[in-house]
CSV table of C-alpha atoms in Angstrom, one decimal:
chain,number,residue,atom,x,y,z
A,1,UNK,CA,15.6,24.6,-2.7
A,2,UNK,CA,15.3,23.6,-6.3
A,3,UNK,CA,11.6,23.7,-7.5
A,4,UNK,CA,10.0,19.9,-6.7
A,5,UNK,CA,9.1,19.1,-9.8
A,6,UNK,CA,12.4,20.3,-12.0
A,7,UNK,CA,13.9,18.1,-9.0
A,8,UNK,CA,11.9,15.5,-9.9
A,9,UNK,CA,12.4,15.5,-13.2
A,10,UNK,CA,16.3,15.4,-13.1
A,11,UNK,CA,16.1,13.0,-11.0
A,12,UNK,CA,13.8,10.8,-13.3
A,13,UNK,CA,15.8,11.7,-16.4
A,14,UNK,CA,19.0,10.3,-14.3
A,15,UNK,CA,17.6,7.3,-13.6
A,16,UNK,CA,16.6,6.5,-17.4
A,17,UNK,CA,20.6,7.3,-18.1
A,18,UNK,CA,22.3,5.0,-15.6
A,19,UNK,CA,21.3,2.5,-13.0
A,20,UNK,CA,21.9,3.5,-9.5
A,21,UNK,CA,24.8,1.7,-8.0
A,22,UNK,CA,22.7,1.7,-4.7
A,23,UNK,CA,20.5,-0.9,-6.2
A,24,UNK,CA,23.3,-3.6,-6.7
A,25,UNK,CA,24.9,-2.8,-2.8
A,26,UNK,CA,22.0,-2.7,-0.8
A,27,UNK,CA,19.1,-5.1,-0.1
A,28,UNK,CA,15.5,-4.5,1.5
A,29,UNK,CA,15.7,-4.3,5.2
A,30,UNK,CA,19.1,-3.0,5.0
A,31,UNK,CA,19.4,0.6,7.5
A,32,UNK,CA,21.2,2.9,5.1
A,33,UNK,CA,22.5,6.0,4.8
A,34,UNK,CA,19.8,8.9,5.1
A,35,UNK,CA,15.9,9.1,5.3
A,36,UNK,CA,14.3,6.2,5.1
A,37,UNK,CA,10.6,6.0,4.0
A,38,UNK,CA,9.2,3.3,6.2
A,39,UNK,CA,5.9,1.9,5.6
A,40,UNK,CA,3.6,2.0,9.1
A,41,UNK,CA,1.8,-0.8,8.0
A,42,UNK,CA,-2.2,-0.8,8.0
A,43,UNK,CA,-2.8,0.5,11.5
A,44,UNK,CA,-1.9,-2.3,14.1
A,45,UNK,CA,1.4,-1.2,15.6
A,46,UNK,CA,2.2,-4.9,15.4
A,47,UNK,CA,2.3,-4.8,11.7
A,48,UNK,CA,5.4,-2.5,12.0
A,49,UNK,CA,7.8,-4.3,10.7
A,50,UNK,CA,11.3,-4.8,12.9
A,51,UNK,CA,13.5,-2.6,11.1
A,52,UNK,CA,10.5,0.3,10.8
A,53,UNK,CA,10.0,0.1,14.2
A,54,UNK,CA,14.1,0.2,15.0
A,55,UNK,CA,14.3,3.1,12.9
A,56,UNK,CA,11.5,5.0,14.3
A,57,UNK,CA,12.8,4.5,17.6
A,58,UNK,CA,15.9,6.0,17.2
A,59,UNK,CA,15.0,9.0,15.2
A,60,UNK,CA,14.6,12.7,16.0
A,61,UNK,CA,12.2,13.6,13.7
A,62,UNK,CA,9.5,11.5,12.3
A,63,UNK,CA,7.2,13.3,9.3
A,64,UNK,CA,4.0,11.0,9.4
A,65,UNK,CA,1.0,10.3,7.5
A,66,UNK,CA,-1.4,12.2,9.6
A,67,UNK,CA,-4.4,10.2,10.9
A,68,UNK,CA,-3.6,7.2,8.4
A,69,UNK,CA,-1.2,6.3,10.9
A,70,UNK,CA,-2.2,4.9,14.3
A,71,UNK,CA,-1.8,6.9,16.8
A,72,UNK,CA,-0.8,4.4,19.4
A,73,UNK,CA,2.1,3.2,17.2
A,74,UNK,CA,3.6,6.8,17.0
A,75,UNK,CA,3.1,7.2,21.2
A,76,UNK,CA,4.5,3.6,21.4
A,77,UNK,CA,7.3,3.8,19.2
A,78,UNK,CA,7.9,7.7,18.6
A,79,UNK,CA,7.5,9.2,22.0
A,80,UNK,CA,11.0,10.7,22.1
A,81,UNK,CA,11.1,12.0,18.7
A,82,UNK,CA,9.6,15.5,17.2
A,83,UNK,CA,6.4,14.1,15.6
A,84,UNK,CA,5.1,16.2,12.2
A,85,UNK,CA,2.2,15.8,10.3
A,86,UNK,CA,2.4,15.7,6.7
A,87,UNK,CA,-1.0,16.5,6.1
A,88,UNK,CA,-1.9,19.9,4.4
A,89,UNK,CA,2.1,20.3,3.6
A,90,UNK,CA,3.1,20.2,-0.1
A,91,UNK,CA,6.6,19.4,-0.9
A,92,UNK,CA,7.6,23.2,-1.0
A,93,UNK,CA,7.6,22.4,3.1
A,94,UNK,CA,8.0,19.2,3.4
A,95,UNK,CA,11.5,19.1,1.1
A,96,UNK,CA,13.2,21.5,3.1
A,97,UNK,CA,11.9,20.5,6.9
A,98,UNK,CA,13.7,17.1,6.1
A,99,UNK,CA,16.4,18.0,4.6
A,100,UNK,CA,17.6,20.8,7.2
A,101,UNK,CA,16.6,18.2,9.8
A,102,UNK,CA,18.9,15.9,8.0
A,103,UNK,CA,21.7,18.3,7.2
A,104,UNK,CA,21.5,19.3,11.3
A,105,UNK,CA,22.9,15.5,12.2
A,106,UNK,CA,19.2,14.4,13.3
A,107,UNK,CA,17.7,11.2,12.2
A,108,UNK,CA,14.7,11.9,10.0
A,109,UNK,CA,12.2,9.0,9.6
A,110,UNK,CA,9.4,9.7,6.8
A,111,UNK,CA,6.5,7.2,8.0
A,112,UNK,CA,3.8,6.1,5.4
A,113,UNK,CA,1.0,4.2,5.7
A,114,UNK,CA,0.8,1.0,4.4
A,115,UNK,CA,3.5,0.1,2.0
A,116,UNK,CA,4.7,3.5,0.6
A,117,UNK,CA,5.2,1.5,-2.9
A,118,UNK,CA,1.6,1.4,-3.3
A,119,UNK,CA,-0.3,4.5,-3.8
A,120,UNK,CA,2.0,6.5,-1.2
A,121,UNK,CA,3.7,9.0,-3.3
A,122,UNK,CA,7.2,8.7,-2.0
A,123,UNK,CA,9.2,8.4,-5.1
A,124,UNK,CA,8.3,12.1,-5.5
A,125,UNK,CA,9.7,13.3,-2.4
A,126,UNK,CA,12.5,10.6,-2.4
A,127,UNK,CA,13.6,12.5,-5.7
A,128,UNK,CA,13.2,16.2,-4.4
A,129,UNK,CA,15.4,15.4,-1.7
A,130,UNK,CA,17.9,13.1,-3.8
A,131,UNK,CA,18.4,16.4,-5.7
A,132,UNK,CA,19.0,18.3,-2.6
A,133,UNK,CA,21.8,16.2,-1.7
A,134,UNK,CA,20.1,13.7,0.9
A,135,UNK,CA,20.3,10.0,0.3
A,136,UNK,CA,16.7,8.5,0.8
A,137,UNK,CA,15.8,4.6,0.9
A,138,UNK,CA,12.5,2.3,1.2
A,139,UNK,CA,11.6,0.2,3.9
A,140,UNK,CA,8.7,-1.8,2.8
A,141,UNK,CA,5.5,-2.6,5.2
A,142,UNK,CA,2.0,-4.3,5.2
A,143,UNK,CA,-0.2,-3.0,2.6
A,144,UNK,CA,-3.7,-2.9,3.7
A,145,UNK,CA,-4.7,-5.4,0.6
A,146,UNK,CA,-2.8,-8.2,2.9
A,147,UNK,CA,-4.4,-7.0,6.1
A,148,UNK,CA,-7.7,-7.5,4.8
A,149,UNK,CA,-7.2,-10.9,3.6
A,150,UNK,CA,-6.0,-12.0,7.0
A,151,UNK,CA,-8.9,-10.4,8.4
A,152,UNK,CA,-11.3,-12.6,6.0
A,153,UNK,CA,-9.3,-15.3,6.8
A,154,UNK,CA,-8.6,-16.2,3.1
A,155,UNK,CA,-5.7,-15.8,0.4
A,156,UNK,CA,-6.0,-13.3,-2.3
A,157,UNK,CA,-4.7,-16.1,-4.6
A,158,UNK,CA,-6.1,-19.6,-4.3
A,159,UNK,CA,-5.5,-22.8,-7.0
A,160,UNK,CA,-8.4,-22.9,-9.3
A,161,UNK,CA,-10.3,-19.7,-8.5
A,162,UNK,CA,-7.7,-16.8,-8.3
A,163,UNK,CA,-4.3,-17.0,-10.2
A,164,UNK,CA,-3.5,-13.4,-10.4
A,165,UNK,CA,-4.2,-10.1,-8.3
A,166,UNK,CA,-4.5,-6.6,-9.0
A,167,UNK,CA,-4.3,-3.7,-7.2
A,168,UNK,CA,-6.0,-1.0,-8.3
A,169,UNK,CA,-8.1,2.3,-7.8
A,170,UNK,CA,-11.5,3.6,-9.1
A,171,UNK,CA,-12.0,6.4,-11.8
A,172,UNK,CA,-12.4,9.9,-10.0
A,173,UNK,CA,-10.3,13.1,-9.5
A,174,UNK,CA,-7.0,11.8,-10.3
A,175,UNK,CA,-8.1,8.8,-12.7
A,176,UNK,CA,-9.6,9.1,-15.7
A,177,UNK,CA,-12.6,7.0,-16.9
A,178,UNK,CA,-10.4,5.4,-19.8
A,179,UNK,CA,-7.6,4.7,-16.8
A,180,UNK,CA,-10.1,2.7,-14.6
A,181,UNK,CA,-9.6,-1.2,-15.6
A,182,UNK,CA,-11.6,-2.6,-13.0
A,183,UNK,CA,-14.1,-3.9,-15.0
A,184,UNK,CA,-11.2,-5.5,-17.2
A,185,UNK,CA,-9.7,-7.4,-14.3
A,186,UNK,CA,-13.3,-8.4,-12.4
A,187,UNK,CA,-13.9,-10.0,-16.1
A,188,UNK,CA,-10.8,-12.0,-16.3
A,189,UNK,CA,-12.7,-14.3,-13.8
A,190,UNK,CA,-9.5,-15.5,-12.0
A,191,UNK,CA,-8.3,-12.2,-10.7
A,192,UNK,CA,-8.7,-10.8,-7.0
A,193,UNK,CA,-9.6,-7.2,-7.6
A,194,UNK,CA,-8.0,-5.0,-4.4
A,195,UNK,CA,-9.4,-1.6,-4.7
A,196,UNK,CA,-8.0,1.3,-2.9
A,197,UNK,CA,-9.0,4.7,-2.2
A,198,UNK,CA,-12.1,4.0,-3.3
A,199,UNK,CA,-14.5,3.5,-0.1
A,200,UNK,CA,-16.7,6.7,-1.4
A,201,UNK,CA,-17.3,5.4,-4.8
A,202,UNK,CA,-18.3,1.9,-4.0
A,203,UNK,CA,-22.0,2.0,-5.2
A,204,UNK,CA,-20.9,3.7,-8.7
A,205,UNK,CA,-18.3,1.1,-9.2
A,206,UNK,CA,-20.7,-1.3,-8.6
A,207,UNK,CA,-23.2,0.3,-10.7
A,208,UNK,CA,-20.5,0.3,-13.8
A,209,UNK,CA,-19.7,-3.5,-13.4
A,210,UNK,CA,-23.5,-4.4,-13.6
A,211,UNK,CA,-24.2,-1.7,-16.6
A,212,UNK,CA,-21.2,-3.5,-18.0
A,213,UNK,CA,-22.8,-7.0,-17.7
A,214,UNK,CA,-21.0,-8.6,-14.8
A,215,UNK,CA,-22.4,-11.2,-12.9
A,216,UNK,CA,-24.5,-9.6,-10.2
A,217,UNK,CA,-23.3,-12.7,-7.7
A,218,UNK,CA,-19.7,-12.1,-7.8
A,219,UNK,CA,-18.5,-11.9,-4.2
A,220,UNK,CA,-17.1,-8.4,-2.8
A,221,UNK,CA,-16.0,-7.8,0.8
A,222,UNK,CA,-15.6,-4.4,2.1
A,223,UNK,CA,-12.6,-4.7,5.0
A,224,UNK,CA,-12.9,-0.8,7.3
A,225,UNK,CA,-9.9,0.2,8.7
A,226,UNK,CA,-8.2,-3.1,8.4
A,227,UNK,CA,-6.2,-4.2,11.5
A,228,UNK,CA,-7.3,-1.3,13.5
A,229,UNK,CA,-9.2,-1.7,16.4
A,230,UNK,CA,-12.5,0.0,15.0
A,231,UNK,CA,-12.2,-2.4,12.2
A,232,UNK,CA,-15.6,-3.7,10.1
A,233,UNK,CA,-16.0,-6.1,7.5
A,234,UNK,CA,-19.1,-5.8,5.2
A,235,UNK,CA,-19.8,-8.5,2.8
A,236,UNK,CA,-22.2,-9.1,-0.5
A,237,UNK,CA,-22.1,-9.3,-3.9
A,238,UNK,CA,-21.3,-6.7,-6.7
A,239,UNK,CA,-25.3,-6.1,-6.7
A,240,UNK,CA,-25.8,-5.8,-3.1
A,241,UNK,CA,-22.3,-4.3,-1.6
A,242,UNK,CA,-22.9,-0.6,-2.6
A,243,UNK,CA,-26.3,-0.1,-0.6
A,244,UNK,CA,-24.4,-1.6,2.5
A,245,UNK,CA,-21.4,0.3,2.3
A,246,UNK,CA,-23.5,3.4,2.0
A,247,UNK,CA,-25.9,2.5,5.3
A,248,UNK,CA,-22.7,1.7,6.9
A,249,UNK,CA,-21.6,5.0,6.6
A,250,UNK,CA,-17.9,5.0,5.3
A,251,UNK,CA,-16.7,6.9,3.0
A,252,UNK,CA,-13.0,6.4,3.1
A,253,UNK,CA,-10.1,4.1,4.5
A,254,UNK,CA,-11.7,0.7,3.6
A,255,UNK,CA,-10.0,-2.0,1.3
A,256,UNK,CA,-12.8,-3.5,-1.4
A,257,UNK,CA,-11.8,-7.1,-2.5
A,258,UNK,CA,-13.7,-8.4,-5.5
A,259,UNK,CA,-13.8,-12.1,-6.3
A,260,UNK,CA,-14.3,-15.6,-5.3
A,261,UNK,CA,-11.1,-15.5,-3.3
A,262,UNK,CA,-12.9,-13.1,-0.7
A,263,UNK,CA,-15.2,-16.0,0.3
A,264,UNK,CA,-12.2,-18.7,0.2
A,265,UNK,CA,-14.5,-21.1,-1.3
A,266,UNK,CA,-14.3,-23.4,-4.3
A,267,UNK,CA,-10.4,-23.7,-4.8
A,268,UNK,CA,-8.7,-26.8,-5.4
A,269,UNK,CA,-5.8,-28.5,-3.3
A,270,UNK,CA,-2.4,-27.1,-4.2
A,271,UNK,CA,0.2,-29.6,-5.4
A,272,UNK,CA,2.5,-28.5,-2.8
A,273,UNK,CA,1.5,-31.0,-0.4
A,274,UNK,CA,0.4,-33.7,-2.5
A,275,UNK,CA,1.8,-36.5,-4.8
A,276,UNK,CA,3.4,-33.7,-6.5
A,277,UNK,CA,5.8,-32.8,-3.4
A,278,UNK,CA,6.1,-36.5,-2.5
A,279,UNK,CA,7.7,-37.6,-5.8
A,280,UNK,CA,10.2,-34.7,-5.3
A,281,UNK,CA,9.7,-30.8,-5.4
A,282,UNK,CA,12.0,-28.0,-6.8
A,283,UNK,CA,12.0,-25.2,-3.9
A,284,UNK,CA,11.5,-22.1,-6.8
A,285,UNK,CA,8.0,-23.4,-7.2
A,286,UNK,CA,7.1,-24.0,-3.5
A,287,UNK,CA,4.1,-21.3,-3.5
A,288,UNK,CA,2.4,-22.9,-6.7
């Protein structure tokens, strides 16, 4: 097996020099040759896509993201497959495991939590497999920000309140302070800021926002285990949310939503179902 980093570098260089022909030949949701990297969704088995469900039901080997994937989903859809948790395994172990199973003619599925495109570390696995001659592809899933929005009964974008959405993470072991742009997003005012991988640092993040002069009354909602049976919602402000999350004892698996859209208040009626629509609409702008 090629060293994973060398494989990643080689595939990245090839992609920079030539467009993958599969981009023009295949569409998202289409079952393809190779190992699918599937988004399992935020937790509730019902939020797995139809294509994802069909693929895991037919799989012989499911390599999954451990406790980040609901065990009910594994029991309901993957009962007949060999199940292997990826927790504690590096690329040097995962790549040969999936490659060998695929080359032996087994149907292999790689099951990530949420959507692999958002903090999923999927591409490095795909590149390493592709370098070994194993084709791969992505099957989208429901990311936790969308599940949190549904739980909060709001939209991440609202006319007159939030024109933009930022998916981000706080500074820490894998993100230097100068790469943390949470304060910049919040400062823009019309951005709904969704913080991933930051449950353990909610208090520290809010303290930095306060120290930078941000409005302490800015709404914040923290949704723990969005769509799971033990889902919990903590609501507050930049000033109060840190203490509330600390009191609840949550250190992981929560999605933080900052901005007025978290409350779903103060927005303006859209043009879609008003005079603009009655005067004739362009369907390409139907989401305005």
